């Protein structure tokens, strides 16, 4: 979050007090969201993904599904080409908490690597709790969309070396559910995840979180471990 330059001490005190209050509000909202999410064994959500970078002339839209079990860092992300009349699978990212498989449909290739469960790693299972480590957060108010009220919280990474400088979360005030997450890239790009559905306590067998080579005939396995 960009620091504000204050001209006089009284203004500084007023703004500092307001910011502290907003930070406290953000913490209450995020803690409530995290507590509810952690109470579920597993969740499933369908989402829209928009990638927009006007400077680079990039604008892409995809749809996807996330199944996650946060307690064990297990997840499965399935991405589809949204431009098709019938959604076509393009990529899958699967982790059992120890290994990660990245399946590329066009190449019929799966890349096998060790799961990265660190704070720096890509871990969709922690999307609802990512704020807990390495982020500052600020409540910026409410937005009303299609009759629903959303609480807006901005996350700023404490590590300035990250490729993005802000994540904006919109949380359904009534349902206490994440509605969208917008990532602001330092190169001018924006990635926006909007949740279409949310299924708590989704019944996901353990086979969900492992790549099934038998169901992908002829797939090439590239071991990167």
Coordinates of C-alpha atoms in Angstrom, one line a residue:
X1 CA 0.0 0.0 0.0
X2 CA 1.4 3.4 -1.0
X3 CA 2.3 5.5 2.0
X4 CA 0.5 8.8 2.2
X5 CA 2.5 12.0 2.6
X6 CA 0.9 14.1 5.3
X7 CA 1.3 17.9 5.5
X8 CA 0.5 18.6 9.1
X9 CA 0.6 16.6 12.3
X10 CA -3.1 16.8 13.0
X11 CA -3.9 15.3 9.6
X12 CA -1.4 12.6 10.2
X13 CA -3.1 11.7 13.5
X14 CA -6.5 11.6 11.9
X15 CA -5.5 9.5 9.0
X16 CA -3.4 7.1 11.1
X17 CA -6.3 6.6 13.4
X18 CA -8.7 5.9 10.5
X19 CA -6.3 3.5 8.8
X20 CA -5.8 1.6 12.1
X21 CA -9.5 1.2 12.4
X22 CA -9.8 0.0 8.8
X23 CA -7.0 -2.5 9.4
X24 CA -8.9 -3.8 12.4
X25 CA -12.0 -4.1 10.4
X26 CA -10.2 -6.0 7.7
X27 CA -8.8 -8.4 10.2
X28 CA -12.3 -9.2 11.6
X29 CA -13.6 -9.8 8.1
X30 CA -10.7 -12.0 7.1
X31 CA -10.6 -14.0 10.3
X32 CA -14.3 -14.7 10.0
X33 CA -13.9 -15.9 6.4
X34 CA -10.9 -18.0 7.3
X35 CA -12.6 -19.6 10.3
X36 CA -15.6 -20.6 8.2
X37 CA -13.4 -22.0 5.4
X38 CA -11.3 -24.1 7.8
X39 CA -14.5 -25.7 9.2
X40 CA -15.0 -27.4 5.9
X41 CA -13.4 -30.7 5.1
X42 CA -13.2 -29.8 1.4
X43 CA -14.7 -27.2 -0.9
X44 CA -15.5 -27.0 -4.6
X45 CA -16.0 -23.9 -6.6
X46 CA -16.5 -23.0 -10.2
X47 CA -14.9 -19.7 -11.3
X48 CA -14.3 -17.4 -14.2
X49 CA -10.7 -16.2 -14.8
X50 CA -9.9 -13.0 -16.8
X51 CA -6.4 -12.1 -17.7
X52 CA -6.1 -8.4 -18.8
X53 CA -2.9 -6.6 -19.8
X54 CA -3.6 -3.6 -22.1
X55 CA 0.1 -2.7 -22.4
X56 CA 0.9 -6.1 -23.8
X57 CA -2.3 -6.4 -25.7
X58 CA -3.4 -9.5 -23.8
X59 CA -7.0 -10.2 -22.9
X60 CA -8.0 -13.8 -22.2
X61 CA -11.0 -15.5 -20.5
X62 CA -11.1 -18.9 -19.1
X63 CA -13.4 -20.9 -16.8
X64 CA -12.3 -23.4 -14.2
X65 CA -13.0 -25.6 -11.2
X66 CA -11.2 -25.8 -7.9
X67 CA -11.5 -28.6 -5.4
X68 CA -9.4 -28.1 -2.3
X69 CA -8.7 -29.6 1.1
X70 CA -6.8 -26.9 2.9
X71 CA -5.9 -29.0 6.0
X72 CA -3.6 -31.2 3.9
X73 CA -2.7 -28.7 1.1
X74 CA -4.4 -30.9 -1.4
X75 CA -6.1 -29.4 -4.5
X76 CA -7.2 -29.9 -8.1
X77 CA -7.5 -27.0 -10.5
X78 CA -9.1 -27.6 -13.9
X79 CA -9.0 -24.9 -16.6
X80 CA -11.2 -24.7 -19.7
X81 CA -11.0 -22.5 -22.8
X82 CA -14.0 -20.1 -22.3
X83 CA -14.2 -19.1 -25.9
X84 CA -15.5 -22.5 -27.0
X85 CA -19.2 -23.2 -27.4
X86 CA -18.5 -26.3 -25.3
X87 CA -15.8 -25.7 -22.7
X88 CA -12.6 -27.6 -23.6
X89 CA -10.1 -28.7 -21.0
X90 CA -6.7 -27.0 -21.4
X91 CA -4.9 -27.6 -18.2
X92 CA -5.0 -29.4 -14.8
X93 CA -2.9 -28.7 -11.8
X94 CA -3.2 -31.4 -9.1
X95 CA -1.4 -31.8 -5.7
X96 CA -1.6 -34.4 -3.0
X97 CA 0.4 -32.2 -0.6
X98 CA 3.7 -33.9 -1.6
X99 CA 3.8 -33.9 -5.4
X100 CA 2.3 -31.7 -8.0
X101 CA 1.2 -32.7 -11.5
X102 CA 0.7 -30.1 -14.2
X103 CA -1.2 -31.6 -17.2
X104 CA -1.0 -29.7 -20.5
X105 CA -3.8 -31.0 -22.8
X106 CA -2.4 -29.7 -26.1
X107 CA 1.0 -31.3 -25.6
X108 CA -0.5 -34.4 -23.9
X109 CA 2.2 -33.9 -21.3
X110 CA 2.2 -33.9 -17.5
X111 CA 5.0 -32.2 -15.5
X112 CA 5.7 -33.8 -12.1
X113 CA 7.4 -31.8 -9.4
X114 CA 7.6 -31.5 -5.6
X115 CA 4.7 -29.6 -4.1
X116 CA 5.6 -26.2 -2.9
X117 CA 3.8 -25.6 0.4
X118 CA 5.9 -22.6 1.3
X119 CA 4.4 -19.1 1.6
X120 CA 6.0 -18.3 -1.8
X121 CA 4.5 -21.3 -3.6
X122 CA 1.4 -21.5 -5.8
X123 CA -1.2 -23.1 -3.5
X124 CA -4.9 -22.7 -4.5
X125 CA -5.8 -24.6 -1.3
X126 CA -4.8 -21.5 0.7
X127 CA -6.6 -18.9 -1.4
X128 CA -9.1 -18.2 1.5
X129 CA -6.3 -18.0 4.1
X130 CA -3.4 -16.4 2.2
X131 CA -3.6 -13.2 4.1
X132 CA -2.5 -14.9 7.3
X133 CA 1.2 -14.7 6.4
X134 CA 3.2 -12.1 4.6
X135 CA 0.5 -9.6 3.9
X136 CA -0.7 -6.2 5.2
X137 CA -4.4 -5.7 4.8
X138 CA -6.8 -2.8 4.6
X139 CA -10.6 -2.6 4.5
X140 CA -11.6 -0.1 1.8
X141 CA -15.4 -0.2 2.2
X142 CA -18.4 -1.9 0.6
X143 CA -19.6 -2.3 -3.0
X144 CA -23.0 -3.2 -4.2
X145 CA -23.3 -5.4 -7.3
X146 CA -26.6 -6.8 -8.6
X147 CA -28.3 -6.1 -5.2
X148 CA -25.6 -7.9 -3.2
X149 CA -23.2 -6.2 -0.8
X150 CA -19.5 -7.1 -0.9
X151 CA -16.8 -6.1 1.6
X152 CA -13.6 -5.0 -0.1
X153 CA -10.2 -5.8 1.4
X154 CA -6.9 -5.0 -0.2
X155 CA -3.9 -7.2 0.6
X156 CA -0.3 -5.9 0.1
X157 CA 2.6 -8.3 0.1
X158 CA 5.3 -7.5 2.6
X159 CA 7.9 -8.9 0.2
X160 CA 8.5 -6.2 -2.4
X161 CA 10.1 -8.8 -4.7
X162 CA 6.8 -10.4 -5.5
X163 CA 5.6 -10.0 -9.1
X164 CA 2.3 -8.4 -7.9
X165 CA 1.7 -5.4 -5.6
X166 CA -1.9 -5.9 -4.5
X167 CA -4.6 -8.5 -4.2
X168 CA -8.2 -7.2 -3.9
X169 CA -10.7 -9.5 -2.2
X170 CA -14.5 -9.0 -2.4
X171 CA -16.4 -10.9 0.2
X172 CA -20.1 -11.5 0.3
X173 CA -21.3 -9.8 3.5
X174 CA -24.3 -12.0 4.0
X175 CA -22.9 -15.4 3.1
X176 CA -19.4 -14.7 4.4
X177 CA -18.0 -16.2 1.2
X178 CA -15.2 -15.0 -1.1
X179 CA -16.8 -13.6 -4.3
X180 CA -13.7 -12.5 -6.2
X181 CA -9.9 -12.0 -6.0
X182 CA -8.2 -9.5 -8.3
X183 CA -4.4 -9.7 -8.6
X184 CA -2.6 -6.5 -9.7
X185 CA 0.7 -7.3 -11.5
X186 CA 3.7 -5.0 -11.5
X187 CA 3.8 -5.2 -15.3
X188 CA 0.3 -3.7 -15.6
X189 CA -1.6 -6.9 -15.9
X190 CA -4.6 -7.9 -13.9
X191 CA -5.9 -11.4 -13.1
X192 CA -9.5 -11.6 -11.9
X193 CA -11.0 -14.7 -10.3
X194 CA -14.7 -14.6 -9.9
X195 CA -16.5 -17.4 -8.1
X196 CA -19.7 -18.6 -9.8
X197 CA -20.5 -21.4 -7.3
X198 CA -19.3 -22.5 -3.9
X199 CA -19.9 -26.0 -2.4
X200 CA -18.8 -26.5 1.2
X201 CA -18.0 -29.9 2.6
X202 CA -17.7 -31.3 -1.0
X203 CA -17.3 -35.1 -1.0
X204 CA -13.9 -35.5 -2.6
X205 CA -12.3 -39.0 -2.6
X206 CA -8.5 -39.1 -2.2
X207 CA -8.1 -40.1 -5.9
X208 CA -9.2 -36.5 -6.7
X209 CA -5.8 -35.3 -5.7
X210 CA -3.5 -37.5 -7.8
X211 CA -2.9 -37.6 -11.5
X212 CA -4.4 -40.7 -13.1
X213 CA -2.0 -41.7 -15.9
X214 CA -4.3 -44.5 -17.1
X215 CA -7.1 -42.1 -18.0
X216 CA -4.6 -40.1 -20.2
X217 CA -3.4 -42.6 -22.9
X218 CA -0.1 -41.8 -24.4
X219 CA 0.7 -38.9 -22.0
X220 CA 4.3 -38.0 -21.6
X221 CA 5.5 -37.7 -18.0
X222 CA 8.3 -35.1 -17.5
X223 CA 9.8 -35.6 -14.0
X224 CA 11.2 -32.3 -12.7
X225 CA 12.0 -33.5 -9.2

